[in-house]
Short mmCIF file of N, CA and C in Angstrom, two decimals:
data_model
loop_
_atom_site.label_atom_id
_atom_site.label_comp_id
_atom_site.label_asym_id
_atom_site.label_seq_id
_atom_site.Cartn_x
_atom_site.Cartn_y
_atom_site.Cartn_z
N MET A 1 36.31 -34.78 -17.35
CA MET A 1 37.59 -35.15 -16.36
C MET A 1 38.36 -35.92 -17.24
N PHE A 2 39.72 -35.85 -16.75
CA PHE A 2 40.81 -36.60 -17.48
C PHE A 2 41.62 -37.51 -16.61
N ARG A 3 42.33 -38.42 -17.18
CA ARG A 3 43.22 -39.32 -16.42
C ARG A 3 44.71 -39.30 -17.08
N ALA A 4 45.52 -38.72 -16.23
CA ALA A 4 46.97 -38.90 -16.68
C ALA A 4 47.35 -40.37 -16.26
N ILE A 5 47.80 -41.04 -17.34
CA ILE A 5 48.38 -42.53 -16.88
C ILE A 5 50.09 -42.28 -16.93
N LEU A 6 50.23 -43.03 -15.90
CA LEU A 6 51.86 -42.84 -15.53
C LEU A 6 52.18 -44.13 -15.44
N PRO A 7 53.73 -44.50 -15.21
CA PRO A 7 53.93 -45.85 -14.85
C PRO A 7 53.57 -46.40 -13.62
N GLU A 8 53.51 -45.36 -12.81
CA GLU A 8 53.25 -45.78 -11.39
C GLU A 8 51.63 -45.85 -11.03
N GLY A 9 50.98 -45.36 -11.86
CA GLY A 9 49.56 -45.53 -11.58
C GLY A 9 48.75 -44.10 -12.53
N GLN A 10 47.78 -43.46 -12.00
CA GLN A 10 46.83 -42.83 -12.64
C GLN A 10 46.67 -41.46 -11.66
N ILE A 11 46.40 -40.37 -12.13
CA ILE A 11 45.83 -39.12 -11.66
C ILE A 11 44.89 -38.81 -12.36
N VAL A 12 43.56 -38.33 -11.63
CA VAL A 12 42.33 -38.10 -12.06
C VAL A 12 42.37 -36.35 -12.16
N CYS A 13 42.20 -35.63 -13.14
CA CYS A 13 42.10 -34.14 -12.91
C CYS A 13 40.94 -33.81 -13.87
N GLU A 14 40.61 -32.33 -13.53
CA GLU A 14 39.33 -31.84 -14.22
C GLU A 14 39.90 -31.04 -15.49
N ARG A 15 41.09 -30.52 -15.57
CA ARG A 15 41.73 -29.74 -16.52
C ARG A 15 43.21 -30.11 -16.40
N TYR A 16 43.74 -29.50 -17.58
CA TYR A 16 45.28 -29.56 -17.66
C TYR A 16 45.79 -28.29 -18.58
N ASP A 17 47.18 -28.00 -18.42
CA ASP A 17 47.76 -27.02 -19.20
C ASP A 17 49.07 -27.53 -19.54
N HIS A 18 49.33 -27.31 -20.81
CA HIS A 18 50.65 -27.55 -21.39
C HIS A 18 51.49 -26.89 -20.86
N ALA A 19 52.85 -27.30 -20.38
CA ALA A 19 53.92 -26.49 -20.03
C ALA A 19 55.21 -26.86 -20.82
N ASP A 20 56.15 -26.28 -20.76
CA ASP A 20 57.37 -26.76 -21.82
C ASP A 20 57.87 -28.14 -21.57
N GLU A 21 57.89 -28.43 -20.20
CA GLU A 21 58.53 -29.86 -19.90
C GLU A 21 57.55 -30.95 -19.54
N GLY A 22 55.92 -30.61 -19.56
CA GLY A 22 55.07 -31.52 -19.25
C GLY A 22 53.80 -30.80 -18.89
N LEU A 23 52.87 -31.53 -18.31
CA LEU A 23 51.35 -30.99 -18.16
C LEU A 23 51.12 -30.80 -16.61
N GLU A 24 50.57 -29.36 -16.13
CA GLU A 24 50.19 -29.10 -15.06
C GLU A 24 48.70 -29.57 -14.94
N LEU A 25 48.50 -30.39 -13.75
CA LEU A 25 47.03 -30.84 -13.53
C LEU A 25 46.31 -30.06 -12.49
N TYR A 26 45.12 -29.82 -12.77
CA TYR A 26 44.19 -29.00 -11.76
C TYR A 26 42.95 -30.05 -11.44
N ASP A 27 42.23 -29.65 -10.31
CA ASP A 27 41.10 -30.28 -9.84
C ASP A 27 39.94 -29.38 -10.27
N GLU A 28 38.54 -29.85 -9.93
CA GLU A 28 37.45 -29.11 -10.10
C GLU A 28 37.31 -27.71 -9.44
N ASP A 29 38.20 -27.51 -8.51
CA ASP A 29 38.19 -26.22 -8.04
C ASP A 29 39.38 -25.40 -8.49
N ASP A 30 39.99 -25.96 -9.39
CA ASP A 30 41.03 -25.17 -10.19
C ASP A 30 42.25 -25.21 -9.24
N GLU A 31 42.27 -25.96 -8.32
CA GLU A 31 43.62 -26.19 -7.54
C GLU A 31 44.55 -26.86 -8.19
N PHE A 32 45.83 -26.61 -8.05
CA PHE A 32 47.06 -27.20 -8.76
C PHE A 32 47.07 -28.74 -8.13
N ILE A 33 47.23 -29.85 -9.00
CA ILE A 33 47.28 -31.15 -8.21
C ILE A 33 48.61 -31.65 -8.49
N GLY A 34 49.32 -31.34 -9.57
CA GLY A 34 50.93 -31.71 -9.90
C GLY A 34 51.04 -31.36 -11.25
N PHE A 35 52.38 -31.88 -11.29
CA PHE A 35 53.13 -31.65 -12.57
C PHE A 35 53.57 -32.90 -13.12
N VAL A 36 53.25 -33.22 -14.23
CA VAL A 36 53.71 -34.80 -14.84
C VAL A 36 54.76 -34.43 -16.15
N PRO A 37 55.94 -34.58 -15.93
CA PRO A 37 56.92 -34.32 -17.20
C PRO A 37 56.34 -35.46 -18.10
N TYR A 38 56.42 -34.86 -19.33
CA TYR A 38 56.17 -35.58 -20.61
C TYR A 38 56.96 -37.05 -20.71
N ALA A 39 58.08 -37.09 -20.08
CA ALA A 39 58.99 -38.26 -20.33
C ALA A 39 58.08 -39.29 -19.49
N ASN A 40 57.51 -39.18 -18.34
CA ASN A 40 56.73 -39.95 -17.33
C ASN A 40 55.25 -40.17 -17.76
N LEU A 41 54.59 -39.39 -18.81
CA LEU A 41 53.43 -39.51 -19.17
C LEU A 41 53.07 -40.58 -20.34
N HIS A 42 52.42 -41.70 -20.00
CA HIS A 42 52.11 -42.71 -21.08
C HIS A 42 50.96 -42.23 -22.06
N ALA A 43 49.64 -41.53 -21.32
CA ALA A 43 48.56 -41.05 -22.06
C ALA A 43 48.04 -40.16 -21.08
N LEU A 44 47.17 -39.29 -21.82
CA LEU A 44 46.11 -38.56 -21.30
C LEU A 44 44.82 -38.87 -21.76
N VAL A 45 43.87 -39.44 -21.11
CA VAL A 45 42.73 -40.15 -21.46
C VAL A 45 41.52 -39.15 -21.17
N ASP A 46 40.53 -38.77 -21.82
CA ASP A 46 39.13 -38.39 -21.54
C ASP A 46 38.54 -39.40 -20.49
N GLU A 47 37.93 -39.19 -19.59
CA GLU A 47 37.22 -39.87 -18.56
C GLU A 47 36.06 -40.56 -19.30
N ASP A 48 35.49 -39.79 -20.44
CA ASP A 48 34.39 -40.53 -21.08
C ASP A 48 34.95 -41.62 -21.84
N ALA A 49 36.09 -41.97 -22.29
CA ALA A 49 36.65 -43.08 -23.04
C ALA A 49 36.49 -44.46 -22.08
N TYR A 50 36.57 -44.34 -20.69
CA TYR A 50 36.44 -45.43 -19.59
C TYR A 50 35.22 -46.11 -19.95
N GLY A 51 34.14 -45.02 -20.25
CA GLY A 51 32.69 -45.75 -20.22
C GLY A 51 32.41 -46.56 -21.52
N GLU A 52 33.00 -46.42 -22.58
CA GLU A 52 33.07 -47.23 -23.76
C GLU A 52 33.65 -48.63 -23.55
N ASP A 53 32.96 -49.28 -24.53
CA ASP A 53 33.55 -50.92 -24.42
C ASP A 53 34.66 -51.02 -25.43
N GLU A 54 35.30 -50.08 -25.92
CA GLU A 54 36.50 -50.27 -27.01
C GLU A 54 37.60 -50.76 -26.11
N ARG A 55 38.09 -51.76 -26.21
CA ARG A 55 39.35 -52.64 -25.41
C ARG A 55 40.59 -51.76 -25.83
N SER A 56 40.78 -51.30 -27.05
CA SER A 56 42.20 -50.94 -27.36
C SER A 56 42.28 -49.54 -26.48
N ILE A 57 41.72 -49.07 -25.75
CA ILE A 57 42.03 -47.99 -24.94
C ILE A 57 42.35 -48.15 -23.63
N MET A 58 42.04 -49.44 -23.18
CA MET A 58 42.48 -49.73 -21.74
C MET A 58 43.95 -50.33 -21.72
#
């Protein structure tokens, strides 16, 4: 699972595809969740990173 970090919050998704202008996010059933323009995307973080004690990723 991944987290798309945005200025307004976070979106959790199972997978994503790169598009010309941003990321297309999909859930575990391969349903489209939403589109995030690259200009609004602060980071895309693997969910496993949140289980680690490395403070620099928070």
